[in-house]
Amino acid sequence: MRCPNCNSKDIGKIGSHQFYCWGCFIELSVNGEKMSVYQVEEDGTLSSLDDLFFEEEMPLIQEHAN
């Protein structure tokens, strides 16, 4: 899986459906083929970045890591 923001492959798993990009420090949440992107704020809260991405630009999630 690659980060939809920076295209990095340096993605860590932080939950059953949650990932963290060490390239641009965003959190990714995957539900089926839908991905949501969040910025982690200083206080630990998450701010959605989904409005910055068009749905057609979001990559399809593959079961196998590349």
Tab-separated table of N, CA and C in Angstrom, residues 1-11 19-30 33-39 49-50 52-61:
chain	number	residue	atom	x	y	z
A	1	MET	N	0.852	-1.179	0.000
A	1	MET	CA	0.000	0.000	0.000
A	1	MET	C	0.898	1.243	0.000
A	2	ARG	N	0.463	2.252	-0.717
A	2	ARG	CA	1.178	3.523	-0.776
A	2	ARG	C	0.292	4.618	-0.207
A	3	CYS	N	0.926	5.623	0.369
A	3	CYS	CA	0.213	6.770	0.916
A	3	CYS	C	-0.404	7.568	-0.238
A	4	PRO	N	-1.692	7.922	-0.145
A	4	PRO	CA	-2.311	8.708	-1.210
A	4	PRO	C	-1.831	10.158	-1.227
A	5	ASN	N	-1.176	10.599	-0.162
A	5	ASN	CA	-0.700	11.975	-0.078
A	5	ASN	C	0.714	12.131	-0.632
A	6	CYS	N	1.652	11.314	-0.148
A	6	CYS	CA	3.058	11.481	-0.532
A	6	CYS	C	3.611	10.316	-1.340
A	7	ASN	N	2.798	9.291	-1.553
A	7	ASN	CA	3.174	8.106	-2.332
A	7	ASN	C	4.244	7.254	-1.658
A	8	SER	N	4.477	7.452	-0.364
A	8	SER	CA	5.467	6.680	0.383
A	8	SER	C	4.956	5.263	0.646
A	9	LYS	N	5.867	4.309	0.688
A	9	LYS	CA	5.533	2.943	1.066
A	9	LYS	C	5.839	2.699	2.542
A	10	ASP	N	6.294	3.721	3.245
A	10	ASP	CA	6.652	3.609	4.662
A	10	ASP	C	5.397	3.785	5.519
A	11	ILE	N	4.535	2.768	5.480
A	11	ILE	CA	3.244	2.791	6.172
A	11	ILE	C	3.295	1.793	7.323
A	19	PHE	N	-3.768	2.902	9.681
A	19	PHE	CA	-2.372	2.919	9.290
A	19	PHE	C	-1.818	4.323	9.489
A	20	TYR	N	-0.494	4.415	9.558
A	20	TYR	CA	0.166	5.702	9.759
A	20	TYR	C	1.282	5.831	8.729
A	21	CYS	N	1.336	6.969	8.060
A	21	CYS	CA	2.393	7.221	7.084
A	21	CYS	C	3.533	7.967	7.759
A	22	TRP	N	4.709	7.356	7.735
A	22	TRP	CA	5.887	7.989	8.317
A	22	TRP	C	6.517	8.985	7.355
A	23	GLY	N	6.034	9.029	6.112
A	23	GLY	CA	6.552	9.977	5.140
A	23	GLY	C	5.966	11.369	5.320
A	24	CYS	N	4.655	11.434	5.584
A	24	CYS	CA	4.006	12.743	5.711
A	24	CYS	C	3.186	12.858	6.997
A	25	PHE	N	3.268	11.840	7.869
A	25	PHE	CA	2.678	11.889	9.216
A	25	PHE	C	1.166	12.048	9.204
A	26	ILE	N	0.488	11.297	8.338
A	26	ILE	CA	-0.971	11.290	8.355
A	26	ILE	C	-1.453	9.901	8.729
A	27	GLU	N	-2.692	9.821	9.193
A	27	GLU	CA	-3.300	8.550	9.552
A	27	GLU	C	-4.301	8.174	8.474
A	28	LEU	N	-4.315	6.893	8.146
A	28	LEU	CA	-5.206	6.370	7.124
A	28	LEU	C	-6.139	5.358	7.766
A	29	SER	N	-7.400	5.431	7.438
A	29	SER	CA	-8.381	4.483	7.930
A	29	SER	C	-9.001	3.796	6.722
A	30	VAL	N	-9.003	2.464	6.722
A	30	VAL	CA	-9.493	1.700	5.582
A	30	VAL	C	-10.712	0.896	6.004
A	33	GLU	N	-13.114	-0.901	0.524
A	33	GLU	CA	-12.321	-0.219	-0.494
A	33	GLU	C	-12.295	1.290	-0.284
A	34	LYS	N	-12.897	1.775	0.800
A	34	LYS	CA	-12.932	3.209	1.082
A	34	LYS	C	-11.803	3.566	2.049
A	35	MET	N	-11.067	4.609	1.714
A	35	MET	CA	-9.979	5.079	2.561
A	35	MET	C	-10.282	6.497	3.025
A	36	SER	N	-10.052	6.760	4.298
A	36	SER	CA	-10.166	8.110	4.841
A	36	SER	C	-8.785	8.539	5.312
A	37	VAL	N	-8.507	9.829	5.179
A	37	VAL	CA	-7.192	10.372	5.499
A	37	VAL	C	-7.348	11.440	6.575
A	38	TYR	N	-6.490	11.389	7.593
A	38	TYR	CA	-6.578	12.311	8.722
A	38	TYR	C	-5.216	12.914	9.041
A	39	GLN	N	-5.237	14.159	9.455
A	39	GLN	CA	-4.044	14.809	9.996
A	39	GLN	C	-4.093	14.642	11.512
A	49	LEU	N	-8.934	14.929	6.257
A	49	LEU	CA	-8.371	15.542	5.062
A	49	LEU	C	-9.073	15.023	3.805
A	50	ASP	N	-10.188	14.311	3.999
A	50	ASP	CA	-10.884	13.706	2.873
A	50	ASP	C	-11.332	14.732	1.843
A	52	LEU	N	-9.726	17.115	0.724
A	52	LEU	CA	-8.602	17.488	-0.130
A	52	LEU	C	-8.379	16.493	-1.259
A	53	PHE	N	-8.994	15.322	-1.144
A	53	PHE	CA	-8.822	14.271	-2.142
A	53	PHE	C	-10.138	14.043	-2.861
A	54	PHE	N	-10.079	13.950	-4.176
A	54	PHE	CA	-11.267	13.588	-4.940
A	54	PHE	C	-11.398	12.080	-4.895
A	55	GLU	N	-12.626	11.579	-4.846
A	55	GLU	CA	-12.822	10.140	-4.741
A	55	GLU	C	-12.159	9.376	-5.859
A	56	GLU	N	-12.195	9.920	-7.079
A	56	GLU	CA	-11.588	9.207	-8.189
A	56	GLU	C	-10.065	9.152	-8.070
A	57	GLU	N	-9.472	10.000	-7.233
A	57	GLU	CA	-8.020	9.975	-7.045
A	57	GLU	C	-7.600	8.990	-5.963
A	58	MET	N	-8.530	8.561	-5.125
A	58	MET	CA	-8.193	7.642	-4.049
A	58	MET	C	-7.886	6.267	-4.644
A	59	PRO	N	-6.757	5.679	-4.309
A	59	PRO	CA	-6.390	4.383	-4.874
A	59	PRO	C	-7.247	3.272	-4.298
A	60	LEU	N	-7.471	2.254	-5.107
A	60	LEU	CA	-8.164	1.084	-4.601
A	60	LEU	C	-7.230	0.339	-3.675
A	61	ILE	N	-7.749	-0.127	-2.585
A	61	ILE	CA	-6.949	-0.850	-1.597
A	61	ILE	C	-6.795	-2.292	-2.055
